[in-house]
mmCIF file of C-alpha atoms in Angstrom:
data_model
loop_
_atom_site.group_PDB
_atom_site.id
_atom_site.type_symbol
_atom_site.label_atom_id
_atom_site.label_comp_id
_atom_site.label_asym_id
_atom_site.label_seq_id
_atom_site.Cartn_x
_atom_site.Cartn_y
_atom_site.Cartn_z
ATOM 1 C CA UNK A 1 -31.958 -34.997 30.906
ATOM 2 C CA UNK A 2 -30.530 -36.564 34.163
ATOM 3 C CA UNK A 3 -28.176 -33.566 34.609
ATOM 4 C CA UNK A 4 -30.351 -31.168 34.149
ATOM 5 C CA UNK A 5 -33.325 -32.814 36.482
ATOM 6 C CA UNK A 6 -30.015 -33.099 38.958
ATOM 7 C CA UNK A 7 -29.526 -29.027 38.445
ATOM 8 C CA UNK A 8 -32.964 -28.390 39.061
ATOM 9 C CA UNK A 9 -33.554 -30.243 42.584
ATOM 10 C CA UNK A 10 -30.517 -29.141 43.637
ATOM 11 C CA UNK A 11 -32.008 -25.632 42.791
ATOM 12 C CA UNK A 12 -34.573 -26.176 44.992
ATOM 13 C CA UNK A 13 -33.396 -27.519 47.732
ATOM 14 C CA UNK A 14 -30.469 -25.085 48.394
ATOM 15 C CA UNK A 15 -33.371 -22.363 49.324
ATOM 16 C CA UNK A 16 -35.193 -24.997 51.626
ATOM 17 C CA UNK A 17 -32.240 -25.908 53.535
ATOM 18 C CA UNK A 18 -31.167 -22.618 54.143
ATOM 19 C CA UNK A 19 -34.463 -21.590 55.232
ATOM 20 C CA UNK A 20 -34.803 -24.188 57.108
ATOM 21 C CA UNK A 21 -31.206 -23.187 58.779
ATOM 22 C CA UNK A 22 -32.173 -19.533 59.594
ATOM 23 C CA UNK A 23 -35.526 -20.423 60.979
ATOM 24 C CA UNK A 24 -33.850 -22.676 63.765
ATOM 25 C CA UNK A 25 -31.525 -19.702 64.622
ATOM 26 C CA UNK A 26 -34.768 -17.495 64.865
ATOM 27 C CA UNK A 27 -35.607 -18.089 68.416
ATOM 28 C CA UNK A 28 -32.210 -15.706 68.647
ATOM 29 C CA UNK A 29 -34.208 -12.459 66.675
ATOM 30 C CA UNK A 30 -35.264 -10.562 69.650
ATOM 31 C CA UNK A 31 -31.432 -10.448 70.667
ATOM 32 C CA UNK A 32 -30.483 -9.635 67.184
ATOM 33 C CA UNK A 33 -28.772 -6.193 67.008
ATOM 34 C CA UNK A 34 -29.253 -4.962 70.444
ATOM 35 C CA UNK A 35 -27.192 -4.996 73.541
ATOM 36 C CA UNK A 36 -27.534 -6.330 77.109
ATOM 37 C CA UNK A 37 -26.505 -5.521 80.137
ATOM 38 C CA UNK A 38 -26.428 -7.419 83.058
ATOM 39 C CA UNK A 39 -25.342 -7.701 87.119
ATOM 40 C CA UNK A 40 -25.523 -9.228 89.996
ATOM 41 C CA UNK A 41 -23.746 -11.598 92.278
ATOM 42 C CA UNK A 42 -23.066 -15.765 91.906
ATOM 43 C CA UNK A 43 -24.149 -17.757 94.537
ATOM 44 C CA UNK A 44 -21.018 -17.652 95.892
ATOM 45 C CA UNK A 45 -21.359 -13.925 96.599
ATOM 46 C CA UNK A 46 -18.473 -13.198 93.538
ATOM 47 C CA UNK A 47 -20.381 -10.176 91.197
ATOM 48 C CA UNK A 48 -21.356 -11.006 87.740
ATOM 49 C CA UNK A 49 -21.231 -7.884 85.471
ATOM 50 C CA UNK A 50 -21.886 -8.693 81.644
ATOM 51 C CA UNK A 51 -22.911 -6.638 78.700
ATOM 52 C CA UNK A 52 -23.765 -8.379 75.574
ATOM 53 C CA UNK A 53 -23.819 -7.932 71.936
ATOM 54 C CA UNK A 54 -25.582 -9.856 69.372
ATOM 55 C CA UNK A 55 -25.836 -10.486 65.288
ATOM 56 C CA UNK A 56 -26.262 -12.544 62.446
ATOM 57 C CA UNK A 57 -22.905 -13.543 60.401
ATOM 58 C CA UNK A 58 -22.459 -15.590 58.057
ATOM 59 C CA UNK A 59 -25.560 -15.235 55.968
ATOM 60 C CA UNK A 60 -27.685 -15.580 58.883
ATOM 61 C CA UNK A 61 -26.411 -18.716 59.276
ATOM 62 C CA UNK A 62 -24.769 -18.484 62.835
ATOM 63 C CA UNK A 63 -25.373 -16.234 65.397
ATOM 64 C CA UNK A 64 -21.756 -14.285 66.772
ATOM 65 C CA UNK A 65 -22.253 -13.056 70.490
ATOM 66 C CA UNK A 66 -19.310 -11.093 72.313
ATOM 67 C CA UNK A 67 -19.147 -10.049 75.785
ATOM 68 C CA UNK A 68 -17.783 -7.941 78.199
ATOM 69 C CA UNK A 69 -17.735 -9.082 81.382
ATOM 70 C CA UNK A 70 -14.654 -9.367 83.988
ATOM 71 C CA UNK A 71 -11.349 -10.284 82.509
ATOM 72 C CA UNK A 72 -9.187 -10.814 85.450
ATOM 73 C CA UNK A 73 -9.527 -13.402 88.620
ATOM 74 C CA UNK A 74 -9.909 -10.218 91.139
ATOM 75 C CA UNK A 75 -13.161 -9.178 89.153
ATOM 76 C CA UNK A 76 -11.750 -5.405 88.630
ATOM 77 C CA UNK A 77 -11.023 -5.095 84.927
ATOM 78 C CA UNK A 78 -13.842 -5.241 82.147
ATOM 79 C CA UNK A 79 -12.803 -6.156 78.799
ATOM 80 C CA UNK A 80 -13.821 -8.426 76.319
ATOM 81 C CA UNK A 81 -14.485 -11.762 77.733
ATOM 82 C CA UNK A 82 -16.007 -14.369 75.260
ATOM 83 C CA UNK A 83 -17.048 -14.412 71.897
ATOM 84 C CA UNK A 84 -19.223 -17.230 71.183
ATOM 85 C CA UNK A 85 -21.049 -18.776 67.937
ATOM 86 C CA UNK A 86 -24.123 -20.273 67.692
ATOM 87 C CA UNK A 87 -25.214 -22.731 65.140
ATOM 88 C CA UNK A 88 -27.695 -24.952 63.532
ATOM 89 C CA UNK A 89 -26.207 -28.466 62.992
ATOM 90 C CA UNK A 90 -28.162 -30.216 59.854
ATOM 91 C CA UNK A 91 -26.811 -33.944 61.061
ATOM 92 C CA UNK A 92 -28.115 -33.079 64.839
ATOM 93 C CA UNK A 93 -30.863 -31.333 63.992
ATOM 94 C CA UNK A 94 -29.863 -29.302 67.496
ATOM 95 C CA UNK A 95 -28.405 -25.346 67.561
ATOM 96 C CA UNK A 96 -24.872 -26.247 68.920
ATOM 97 C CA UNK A 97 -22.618 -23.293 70.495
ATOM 98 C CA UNK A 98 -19.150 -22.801 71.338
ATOM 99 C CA UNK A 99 -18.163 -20.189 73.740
ATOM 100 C CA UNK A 100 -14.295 -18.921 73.759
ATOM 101 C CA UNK A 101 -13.267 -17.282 76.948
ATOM 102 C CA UNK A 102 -10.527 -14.656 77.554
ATOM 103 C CA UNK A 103 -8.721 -17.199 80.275
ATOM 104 C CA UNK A 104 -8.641 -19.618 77.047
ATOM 105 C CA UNK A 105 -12.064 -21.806 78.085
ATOM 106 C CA UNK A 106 -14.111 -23.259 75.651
ATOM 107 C CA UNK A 107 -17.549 -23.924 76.873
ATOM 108 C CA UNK A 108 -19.620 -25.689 74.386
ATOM 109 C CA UNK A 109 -23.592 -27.420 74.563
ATOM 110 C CA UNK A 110 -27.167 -27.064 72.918
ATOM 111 C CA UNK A 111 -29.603 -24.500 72.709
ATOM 112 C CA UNK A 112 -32.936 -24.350 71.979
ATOM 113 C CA UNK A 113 -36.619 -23.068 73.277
ATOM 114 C CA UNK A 114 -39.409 -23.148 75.075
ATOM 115 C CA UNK A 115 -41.982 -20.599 73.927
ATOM 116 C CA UNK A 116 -40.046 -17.014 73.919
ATOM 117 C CA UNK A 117 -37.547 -18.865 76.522
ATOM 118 C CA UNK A 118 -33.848 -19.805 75.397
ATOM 119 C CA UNK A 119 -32.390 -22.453 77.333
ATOM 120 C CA UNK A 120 -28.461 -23.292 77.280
ATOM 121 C CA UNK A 121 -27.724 -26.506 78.402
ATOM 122 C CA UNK A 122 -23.480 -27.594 78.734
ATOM 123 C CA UNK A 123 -21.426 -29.541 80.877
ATOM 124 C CA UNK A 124 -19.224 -27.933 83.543
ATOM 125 C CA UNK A 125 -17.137 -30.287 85.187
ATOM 126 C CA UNK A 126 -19.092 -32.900 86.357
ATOM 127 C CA UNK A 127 -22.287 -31.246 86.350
ATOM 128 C CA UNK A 128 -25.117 -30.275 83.548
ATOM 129 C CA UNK A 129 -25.728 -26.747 84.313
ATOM 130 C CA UNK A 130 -28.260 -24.688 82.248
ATOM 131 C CA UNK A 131 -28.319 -20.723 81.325
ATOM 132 C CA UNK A 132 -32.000 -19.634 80.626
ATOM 133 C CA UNK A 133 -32.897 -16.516 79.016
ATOM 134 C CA UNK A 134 -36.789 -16.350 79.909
ATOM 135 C CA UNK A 135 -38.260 -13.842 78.162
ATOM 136 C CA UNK A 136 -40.303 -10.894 80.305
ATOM 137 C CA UNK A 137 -41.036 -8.430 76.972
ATOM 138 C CA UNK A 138 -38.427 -7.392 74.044
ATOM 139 C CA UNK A 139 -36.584 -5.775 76.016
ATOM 140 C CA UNK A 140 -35.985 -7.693 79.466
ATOM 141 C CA UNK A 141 -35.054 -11.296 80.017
ATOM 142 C CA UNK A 142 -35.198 -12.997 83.335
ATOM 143 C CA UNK A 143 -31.318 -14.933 83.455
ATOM 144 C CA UNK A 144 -30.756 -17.825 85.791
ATOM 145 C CA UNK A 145 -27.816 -20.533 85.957
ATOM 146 C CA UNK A 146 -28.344 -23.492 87.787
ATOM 147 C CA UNK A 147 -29.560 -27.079 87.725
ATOM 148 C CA UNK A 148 -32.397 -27.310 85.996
ATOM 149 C CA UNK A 149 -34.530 -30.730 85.436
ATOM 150 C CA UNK A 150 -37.701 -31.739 84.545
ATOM 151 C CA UNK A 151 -38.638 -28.214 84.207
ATOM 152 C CA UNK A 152 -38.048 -26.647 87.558
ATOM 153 C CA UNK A 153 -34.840 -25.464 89.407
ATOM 154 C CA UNK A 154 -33.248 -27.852 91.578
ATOM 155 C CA UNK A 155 -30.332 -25.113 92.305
ATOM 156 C CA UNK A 156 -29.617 -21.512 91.218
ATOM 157 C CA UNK A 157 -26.445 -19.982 90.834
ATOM 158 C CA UNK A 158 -26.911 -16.410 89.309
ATOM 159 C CA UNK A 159 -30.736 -15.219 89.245
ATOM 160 C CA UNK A 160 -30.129 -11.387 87.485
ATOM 161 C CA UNK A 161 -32.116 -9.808 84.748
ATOM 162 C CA UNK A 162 -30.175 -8.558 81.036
ATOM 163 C CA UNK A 163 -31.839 -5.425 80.193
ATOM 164 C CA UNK A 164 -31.695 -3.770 75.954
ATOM 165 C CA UNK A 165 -29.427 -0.826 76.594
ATOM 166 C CA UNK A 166 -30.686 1.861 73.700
ATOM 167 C CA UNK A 167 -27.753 3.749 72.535
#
């Protein structure tokens, strides 16, 4: 009788869970089998160039990102230049991602949302620096990296837009 009460709430809360793990990585849906392209120019006046594509793996239990962008220091050659994975971490409670580079860079923080916004934040260096997606309509996002607190920009490093590029 134990063992088979044991079966049964195990049965039923193997569906919850991963419900409850898919539905975190939702706020990722709109960017779900589409890509993005993006440019502009840093701060610094250096051009950012990136084109984007995104999907569900693993049972729609991470979300796998890879990225062209510029894959030399001169900023002449595009190739593939990150591949990063997004997950929801049960103990955290937080989406965690990790974000491999072509130079051999890891970059690695949270993500999560505010409304139809998605808002990276990571340490670089010795700063905090956030990457927000805000959300204009399906298939435009506003994209900004800077310091962001207490819900405003202090500083802005990249202000561009990623636009869905129908193939």
């Amino acid at each position: 009788m134990i063992m088979k009460n044991t079966v049964l709430l195990v049965l039923f809360w193997i569906p919850i869970l991963t419900i409850g793990q898919s539905s975190a990585l939702s706020i990722f849906d709109n960017l779900i089998d589409k890509t993005w392209k993006a440019e502009g120019n840093w701060g610094d006046g250096s051009k950012f160039k990136q084109e984007i594509k995104v999907s569900y793996s693993l049972d729609n239990t991470i979300v796998v990102v890879n990225s062209i962008g510029f894959i030399d220091k001169k900023q002449t050659k595009l190739g593939v230049r990150n591949h990063g994975i997004r997950q929801f971490d049960q103990q955290s409670k937080q989406i965690k991602f990790w974000e491999f580079d072509v130079f051999g860079g890891l970059t690695q923080g949270i993500v999560f949302s505010k409304g139809k916004n998605i808002i990276y934040q990571y340490t670089y260096g010795e700063s905090t620096v956030t990457d927000m997606w805000e959300y204009v309509d399906d298939s435009t996002y506003n994209f900004k990296v800077g310091d962001y607190k207490d819900g405003e920009w202090k500083q802005l490093y990249l202000s561009t837009q990623f636009i869905e590029i129908r193939e």
